[in-house]
Every structure is written in structure tokens, then in C-alpha cells.
Short mmCIF file of C-alpha atoms (C1' of nucleotides) in Angstrom, two decimals:
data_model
loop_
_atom_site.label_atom_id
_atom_site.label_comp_id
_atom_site.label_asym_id
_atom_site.label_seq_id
_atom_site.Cartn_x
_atom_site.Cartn_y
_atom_site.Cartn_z
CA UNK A 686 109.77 86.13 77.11
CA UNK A 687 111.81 88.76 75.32
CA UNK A 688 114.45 87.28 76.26
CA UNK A 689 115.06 85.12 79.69
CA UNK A 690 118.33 83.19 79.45
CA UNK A 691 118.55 81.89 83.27
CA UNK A 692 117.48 78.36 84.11
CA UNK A 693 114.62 79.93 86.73
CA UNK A 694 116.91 81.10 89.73
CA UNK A 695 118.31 84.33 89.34
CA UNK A 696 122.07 84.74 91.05
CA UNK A 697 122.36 87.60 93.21
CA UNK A 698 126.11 87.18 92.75
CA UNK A 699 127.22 83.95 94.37
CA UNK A 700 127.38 81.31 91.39
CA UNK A 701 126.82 77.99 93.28
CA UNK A 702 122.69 78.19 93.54
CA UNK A 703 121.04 74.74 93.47
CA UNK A 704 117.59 73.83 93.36
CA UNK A 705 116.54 69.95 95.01
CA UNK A 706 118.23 68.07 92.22
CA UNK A 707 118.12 71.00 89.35
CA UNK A 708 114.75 70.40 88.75
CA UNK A 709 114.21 69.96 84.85
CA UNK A 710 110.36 70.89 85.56
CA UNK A 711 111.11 74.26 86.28
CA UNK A 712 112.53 74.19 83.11
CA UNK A 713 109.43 73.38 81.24
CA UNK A 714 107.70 76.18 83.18
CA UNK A 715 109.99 78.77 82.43
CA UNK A 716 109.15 78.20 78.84
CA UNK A 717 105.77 77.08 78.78
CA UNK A 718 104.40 78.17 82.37
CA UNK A 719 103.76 81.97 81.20
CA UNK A 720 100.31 83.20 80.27
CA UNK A 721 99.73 82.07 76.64
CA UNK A 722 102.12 79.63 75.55
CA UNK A 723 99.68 76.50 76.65
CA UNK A 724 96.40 77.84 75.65
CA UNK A 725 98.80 77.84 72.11
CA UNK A 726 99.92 74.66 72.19
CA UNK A 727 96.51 73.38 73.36
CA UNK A 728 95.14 74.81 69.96
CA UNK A 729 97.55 73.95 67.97
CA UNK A 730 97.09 69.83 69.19
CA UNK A 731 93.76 70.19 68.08
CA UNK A 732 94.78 71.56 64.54
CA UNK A 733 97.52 73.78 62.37
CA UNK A 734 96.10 77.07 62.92
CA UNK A 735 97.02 80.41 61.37
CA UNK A 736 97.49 83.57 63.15
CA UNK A 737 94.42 85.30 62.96
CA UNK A 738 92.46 82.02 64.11
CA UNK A 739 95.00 81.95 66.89
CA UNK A 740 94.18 85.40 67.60
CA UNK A 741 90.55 84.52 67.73
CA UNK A 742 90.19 81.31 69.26
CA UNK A 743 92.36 82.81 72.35
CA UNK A 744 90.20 85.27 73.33
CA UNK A 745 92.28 88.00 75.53
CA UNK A 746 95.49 87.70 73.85
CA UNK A 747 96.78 90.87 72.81
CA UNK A 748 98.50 90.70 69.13
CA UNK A 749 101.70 91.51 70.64
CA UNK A 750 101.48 88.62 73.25
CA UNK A 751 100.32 85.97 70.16
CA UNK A 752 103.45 87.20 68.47
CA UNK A 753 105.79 87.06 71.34
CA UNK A 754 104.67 83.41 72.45
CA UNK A 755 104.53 82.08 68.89
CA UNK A 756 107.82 82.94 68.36
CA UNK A 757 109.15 81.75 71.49
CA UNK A 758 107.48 78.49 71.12
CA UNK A 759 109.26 78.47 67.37
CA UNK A 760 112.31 79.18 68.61
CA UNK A 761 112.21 76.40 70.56
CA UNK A 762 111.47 73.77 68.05
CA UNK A 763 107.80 72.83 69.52
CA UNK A 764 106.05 74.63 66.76
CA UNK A 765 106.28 75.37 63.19
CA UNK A 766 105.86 78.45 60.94
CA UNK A 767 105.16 77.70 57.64
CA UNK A 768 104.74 81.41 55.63
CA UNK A 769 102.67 81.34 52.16
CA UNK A 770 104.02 84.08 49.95
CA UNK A 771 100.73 84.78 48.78
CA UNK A 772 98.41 88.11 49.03
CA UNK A 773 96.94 88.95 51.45
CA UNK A 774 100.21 86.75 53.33
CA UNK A 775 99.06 83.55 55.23
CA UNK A 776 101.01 81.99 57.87
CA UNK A 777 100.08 78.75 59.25
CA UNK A 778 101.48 77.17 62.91
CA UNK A 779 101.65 73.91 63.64
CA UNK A 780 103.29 71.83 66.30
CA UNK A 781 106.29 69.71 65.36
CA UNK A 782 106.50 66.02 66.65
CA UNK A 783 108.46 67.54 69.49
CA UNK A 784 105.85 69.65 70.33
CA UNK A 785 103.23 66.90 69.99
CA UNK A 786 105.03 65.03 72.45
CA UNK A 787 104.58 67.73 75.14
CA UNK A 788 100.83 67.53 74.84
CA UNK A 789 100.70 64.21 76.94
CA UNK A 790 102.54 65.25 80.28
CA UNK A 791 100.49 68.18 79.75
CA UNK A 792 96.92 66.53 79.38
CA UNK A 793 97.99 64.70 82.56
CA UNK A 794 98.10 67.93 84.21
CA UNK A 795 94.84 68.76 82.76
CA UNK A 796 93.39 65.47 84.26
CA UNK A 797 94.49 66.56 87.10
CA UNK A 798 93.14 69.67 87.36
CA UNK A 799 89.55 68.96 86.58
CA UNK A 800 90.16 66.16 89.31
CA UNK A 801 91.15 68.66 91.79
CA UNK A 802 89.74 71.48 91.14
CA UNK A 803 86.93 71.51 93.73
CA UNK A 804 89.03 70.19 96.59
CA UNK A 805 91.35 73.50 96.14
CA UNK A 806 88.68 75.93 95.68
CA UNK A 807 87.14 74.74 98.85
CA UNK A 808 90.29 74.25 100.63
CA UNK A 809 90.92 77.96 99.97
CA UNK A 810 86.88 79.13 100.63
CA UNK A 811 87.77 77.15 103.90
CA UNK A 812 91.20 78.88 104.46
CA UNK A 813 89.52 82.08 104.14
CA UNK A 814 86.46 81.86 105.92
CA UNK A 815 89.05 80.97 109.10
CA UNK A 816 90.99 84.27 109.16
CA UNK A 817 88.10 86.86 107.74
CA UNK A 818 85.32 85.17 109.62
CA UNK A 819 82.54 87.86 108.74
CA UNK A 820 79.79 86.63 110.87
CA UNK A 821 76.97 88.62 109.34
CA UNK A 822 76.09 89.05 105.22
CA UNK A 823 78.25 91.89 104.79
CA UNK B 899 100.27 85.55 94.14
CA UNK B 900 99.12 87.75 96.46
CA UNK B 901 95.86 88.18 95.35
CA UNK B 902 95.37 86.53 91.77
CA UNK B 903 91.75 86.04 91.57
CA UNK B 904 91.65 85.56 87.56
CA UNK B 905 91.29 82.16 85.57
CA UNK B 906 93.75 83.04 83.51
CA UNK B 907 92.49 85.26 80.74
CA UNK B 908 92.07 89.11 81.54
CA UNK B 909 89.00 90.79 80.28
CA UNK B 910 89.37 93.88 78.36
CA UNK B 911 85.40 94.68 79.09
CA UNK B 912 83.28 92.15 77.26
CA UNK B 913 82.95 89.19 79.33
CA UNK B 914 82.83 86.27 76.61
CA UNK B 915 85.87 85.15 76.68
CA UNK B 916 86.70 81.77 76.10
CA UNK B 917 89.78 79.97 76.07
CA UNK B 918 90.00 76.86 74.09
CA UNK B 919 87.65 74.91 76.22
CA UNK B 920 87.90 77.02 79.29
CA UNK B 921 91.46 74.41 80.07
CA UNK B 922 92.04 73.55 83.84
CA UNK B 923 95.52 73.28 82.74
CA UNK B 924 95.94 76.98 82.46
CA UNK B 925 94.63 76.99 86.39
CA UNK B 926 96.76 74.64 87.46
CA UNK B 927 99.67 76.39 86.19
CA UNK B 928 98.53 79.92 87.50
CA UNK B 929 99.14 79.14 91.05
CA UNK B 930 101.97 76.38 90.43
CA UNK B 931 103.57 78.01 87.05
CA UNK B 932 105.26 80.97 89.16
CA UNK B 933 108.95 80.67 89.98
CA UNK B 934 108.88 79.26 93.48
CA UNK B 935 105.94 76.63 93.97
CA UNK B 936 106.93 73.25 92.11
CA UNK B 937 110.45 73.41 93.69
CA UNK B 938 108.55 73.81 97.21
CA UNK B 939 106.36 70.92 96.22
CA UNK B 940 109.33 68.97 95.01
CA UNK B 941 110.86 69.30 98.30
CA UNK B 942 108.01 68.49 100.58
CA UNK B 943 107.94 65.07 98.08
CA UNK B 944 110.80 64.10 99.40
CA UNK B 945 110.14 64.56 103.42
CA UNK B 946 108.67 67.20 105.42
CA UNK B 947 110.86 70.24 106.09
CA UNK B 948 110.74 73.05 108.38
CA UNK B 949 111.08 76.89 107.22
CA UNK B 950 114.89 76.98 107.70
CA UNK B 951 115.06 73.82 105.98
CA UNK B 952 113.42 75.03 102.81
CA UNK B 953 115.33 78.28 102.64
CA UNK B 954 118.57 76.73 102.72
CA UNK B 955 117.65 73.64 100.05
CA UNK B 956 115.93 76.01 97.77
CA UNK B 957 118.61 78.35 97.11
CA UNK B 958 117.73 81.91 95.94
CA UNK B 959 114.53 81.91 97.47
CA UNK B 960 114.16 84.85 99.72
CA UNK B 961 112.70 84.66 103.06
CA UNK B 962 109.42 86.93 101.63
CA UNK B 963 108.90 84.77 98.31
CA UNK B 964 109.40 81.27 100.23
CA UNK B 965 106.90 82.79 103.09
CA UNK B 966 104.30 83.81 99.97
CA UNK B 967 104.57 80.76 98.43
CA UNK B 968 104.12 78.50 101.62
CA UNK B 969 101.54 80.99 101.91
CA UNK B 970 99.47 80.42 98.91
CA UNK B 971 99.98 76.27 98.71
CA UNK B 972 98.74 76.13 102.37
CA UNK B 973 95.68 77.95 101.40
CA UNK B 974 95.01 75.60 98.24
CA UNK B 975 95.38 73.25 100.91
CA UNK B 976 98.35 71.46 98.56
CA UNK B 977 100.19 71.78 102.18
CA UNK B 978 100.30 71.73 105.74
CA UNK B 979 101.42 73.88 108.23
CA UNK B 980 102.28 72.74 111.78
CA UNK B 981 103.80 75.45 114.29
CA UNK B 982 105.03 73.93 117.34
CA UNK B 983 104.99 75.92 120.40
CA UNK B 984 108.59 75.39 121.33
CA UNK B 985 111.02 78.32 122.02
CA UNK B 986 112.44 78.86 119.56
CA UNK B 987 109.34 78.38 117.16
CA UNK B 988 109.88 75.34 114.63
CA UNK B 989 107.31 74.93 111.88
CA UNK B 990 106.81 71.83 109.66
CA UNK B 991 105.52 71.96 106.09
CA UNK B 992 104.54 68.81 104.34
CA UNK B 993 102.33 68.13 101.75
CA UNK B 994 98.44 66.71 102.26
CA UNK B 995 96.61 64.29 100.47
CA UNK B 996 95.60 66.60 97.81
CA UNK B 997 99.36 67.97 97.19
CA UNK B 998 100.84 64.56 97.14
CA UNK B 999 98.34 63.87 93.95
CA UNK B 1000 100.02 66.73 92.48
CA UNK B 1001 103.57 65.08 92.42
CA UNK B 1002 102.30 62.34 89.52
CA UNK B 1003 101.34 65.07 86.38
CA UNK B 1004 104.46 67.02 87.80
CA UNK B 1005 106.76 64.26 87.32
CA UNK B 1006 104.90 63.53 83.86
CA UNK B 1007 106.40 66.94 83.06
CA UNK B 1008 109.72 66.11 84.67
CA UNK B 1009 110.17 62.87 82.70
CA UNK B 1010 109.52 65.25 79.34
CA UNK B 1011 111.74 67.87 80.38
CA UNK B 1012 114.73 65.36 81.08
CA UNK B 1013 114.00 63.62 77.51
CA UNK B 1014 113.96 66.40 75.32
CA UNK B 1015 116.33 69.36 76.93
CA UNK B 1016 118.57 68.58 74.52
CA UNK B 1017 115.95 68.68 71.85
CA UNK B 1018 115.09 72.45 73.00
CA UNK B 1019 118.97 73.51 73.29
CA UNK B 1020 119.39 71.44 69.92
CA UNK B 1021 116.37 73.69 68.06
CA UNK B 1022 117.02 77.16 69.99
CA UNK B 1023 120.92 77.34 68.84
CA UNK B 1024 119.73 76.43 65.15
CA UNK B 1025 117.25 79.15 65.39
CA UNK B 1026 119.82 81.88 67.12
CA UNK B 1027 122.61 80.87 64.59
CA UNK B 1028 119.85 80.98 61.50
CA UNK B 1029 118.90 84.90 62.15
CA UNK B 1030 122.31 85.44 63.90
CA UNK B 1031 124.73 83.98 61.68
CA UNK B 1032 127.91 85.60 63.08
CA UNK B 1033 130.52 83.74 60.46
CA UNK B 1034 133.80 84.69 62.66
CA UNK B 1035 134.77 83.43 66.29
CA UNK B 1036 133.85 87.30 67.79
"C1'" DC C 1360 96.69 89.51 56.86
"C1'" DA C 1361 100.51 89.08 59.79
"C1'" DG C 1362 103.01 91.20 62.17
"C1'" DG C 1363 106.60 95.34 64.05
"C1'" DA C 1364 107.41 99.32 67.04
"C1'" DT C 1365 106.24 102.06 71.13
"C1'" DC C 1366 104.43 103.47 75.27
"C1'" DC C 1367 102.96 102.43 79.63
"C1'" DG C 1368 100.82 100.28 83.96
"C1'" DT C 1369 100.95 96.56 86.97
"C1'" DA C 1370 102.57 92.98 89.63
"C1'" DA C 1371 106.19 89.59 90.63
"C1'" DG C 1372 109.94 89.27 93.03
"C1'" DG C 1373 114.64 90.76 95.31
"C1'" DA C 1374 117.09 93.26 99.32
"C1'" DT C 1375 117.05 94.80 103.68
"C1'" DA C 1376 115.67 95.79 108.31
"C1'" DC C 1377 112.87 94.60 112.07
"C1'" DT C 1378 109.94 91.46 115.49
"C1'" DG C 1379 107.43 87.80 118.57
"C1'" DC D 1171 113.67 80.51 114.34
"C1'" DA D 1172 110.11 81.95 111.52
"C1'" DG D 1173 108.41 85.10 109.88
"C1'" DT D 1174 106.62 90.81 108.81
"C1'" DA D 1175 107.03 95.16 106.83
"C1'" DT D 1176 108.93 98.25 103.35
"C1'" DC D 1177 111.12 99.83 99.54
"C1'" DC D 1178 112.50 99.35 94.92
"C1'" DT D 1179 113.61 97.26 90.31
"C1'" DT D 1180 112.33 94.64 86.48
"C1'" DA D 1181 109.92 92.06 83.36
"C1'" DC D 1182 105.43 90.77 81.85
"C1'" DG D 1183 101.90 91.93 79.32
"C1'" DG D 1184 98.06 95.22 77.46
"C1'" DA D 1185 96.79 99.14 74.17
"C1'" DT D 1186 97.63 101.55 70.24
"C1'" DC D 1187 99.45 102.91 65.94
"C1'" DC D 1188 102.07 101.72 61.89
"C1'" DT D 1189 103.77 98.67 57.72
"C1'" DG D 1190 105.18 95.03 53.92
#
DNA sequence: CAGGATCCGTAAGGATACTG
DNA sequence: CAGTATCCTTACGGATCCTG
């Protein structure tokens, strides 16, 4: 996040790599498929927030990693920091239409996932089960 | 990916956590988010493919990261895996049922990413130029 | 309060060599 | 051909302490 350039494949020298049809969705995930940034968004498309609700509504997220992925997602026009010059400071985030507009394709994937979500968990239980049988409790 | 057993949000020791409103989404994206799995899926949306197939079309991939990721969709059962006994070996990837679903929110995402690149570049180069004003050509 | 600065461990992923 | 096995580098992210 501190500072990834490349489009999601890294050259080993040869400059002619192509993914199937360079792949805008990897795109999207290289900005937005990292730990935090969604769980941020998600948040902020319920409400402008400001970073210490942030900080407390995503449980887990270091301050550092809030910081980081705010300013990333800033940076890239999806959200909006709007600084108070009051004390103590307050800085509210918010998303920006553009941002806004991301919630949909990602709400489908959200569908999606509650959809699925049992057919892959016992896809993998069966998946397992076949190559570390265990016969007994153990 | 080799053994990610997490939902997405690392405890630190007390085990409340609680992310927004515990958001599939953020599953989803932990086992399809890393750098190799949507262009994989993509792929096997077109056609099936054998191994040799995929590691020339997806290029950068390395033979351990394409075999990991084959790995890991196979076992989420988002793919299939057929190894024909010929000599030499051919094996056939393709996507099931379940990973076919998958190609409709990805697209979603696709469809967003090829609308608002520009909107991203556009809002990333005001950003760098705002804190890194650089007046001269150097 | 809203971060910035450091230090550090882990895990993702690349390169290479080898095998059924 | 379709992988395995190993080694090694880096980048991601957590913890902690400090500041305007």
C-alpha cells in the first residue's frame, strides 16, 4: 500500500507480460482487494465517519493500517477528508460520488457471497476429508 | 493461501471482534483478492485449459503460484480438475457450477473498473502533483 | 483526537532445480 | 507435461511510542 505502482504482474525483466485481455478487475483488487480498504468503504456507504469511529467500528485494524488505507483510498479519489481546525482536531471521511459508485459492483459480490458461502465451505470440508481421511475422532 | 484459516480480521486476544456486519464480501475477496485467482477464473470463463495452457496465457505466473492457486480454487470447489492418464500427463481445469456463478459479481467489478480507470488516474495525479508540486520539467 | 515514525514478524510470492 | 521441493526476498501489516 505504501506504495505499489505495477498494474498486478510484476516483470521479472521481459516487458511484454499480458494477462487474458489486461484484466481491469485486477485492477480494482490491487487497490481495494487488501485487508481493510472494503470493510472502509463498507462503513463509509453507511455514513461519513471520522477516524476514531473508523477505528472502532473496524475492530482489528491497527491505527497504522486505518491510516495507510484511508489515505490510499483518498488518494484515489473514492473518499474524502474533510479536516476541522478545531481542538481537540476532527477529521471526518466520506466517500465521494466516485466512491459511492463502487459500492454496487461490490454489494453484488456481497450477494454473492452469502449465496455461496455454504457450497464452498463444504466443498472444501469435502476436499479435505478426501486426502486426510482420519477414520477415528482424533 | 496455503493455509489461511481467518475471516478476515486477526484477533489480537479478545475475541469480539466485529466487522461492520461480519461482510461476506471481505471472504470472498480473501481467497479471490490475492494476485493470481480472478485471472485463473477469467481464463477458465472463457474455455477449459490445461496446466501448460494457463502458464503460458497468464504471463508471470510461476509454475508454484499457478499450482497454489489451482490448488486452493479446486478445493473451494470454484474448479475442476481432470488428470488424464495419458503419457505424457495432460490435466484440464475448468470451472464448476459454483465457479461459473462467480464470473457475474466479477464482471460487475470489471464493468466499474473499465468506467472509471480514468477517474482513479484522473484523482491520483491531482493528489501526487498537490503534495508533490515539482514546478520545473526535472 | 488524529495521526506520524519505528521496529519487527510473518506470509505471499518469485527463482530455480528436480521428479513421476 | 504437470507438477514438487527449497530457498530467499519483499511487502504487508501489527505493536508501540511519540507529537501537533
Amino acid at each position: 500500500m505504501t506504495s505499489r505502482a505495477h498494474t498486478g504482474v510484476r516483470s521479472t525483466g521481459h516487458t511484454d507480460e499480458r494477462a487474458p485481455e489486461d484484466c481491469p478487475v485486477r485492477e480494482v483488487l490491487d487497490r481495494v482487494g487488501d485487508k481493510w480498504s472494503v470493510l472502509v468503504i463498507v462503513m463509509l456507504g453507511r455514513r461519513t465517519h471520522r477516524y476514531s469511529e473508523l477505528h472502532r467500528a473496524i475492530d482489528g485494524i491497527s491505527q497504522r493500517m486505518l491510516t495507510l488505507t484511508l489515505r490510499a483510498l483518498v488518494r484515489d479519489g473514492l473518499v474524502d477528508r474533510t479536516a476541522h481546525a478545531t481542538v481537540p482536531p476532527r477529521v471526518d471521511y466520506a466517500l465521494t460520488d466516485l466512491g459511492r459508485t463502487l459500492l454496487e459492483p461490490l454489494n453484488a459480490l456481497d450477494r454473492w457471497a452469502i449465496l455461496h458461502r455454504d457450497d464452498i465451505r463444504a466443498a472444501r470440508e469435502r476436499h479435505d476429508r478426501a486426502r486426510d481421511p482420519r477414520p477415528d475422532g482424533t
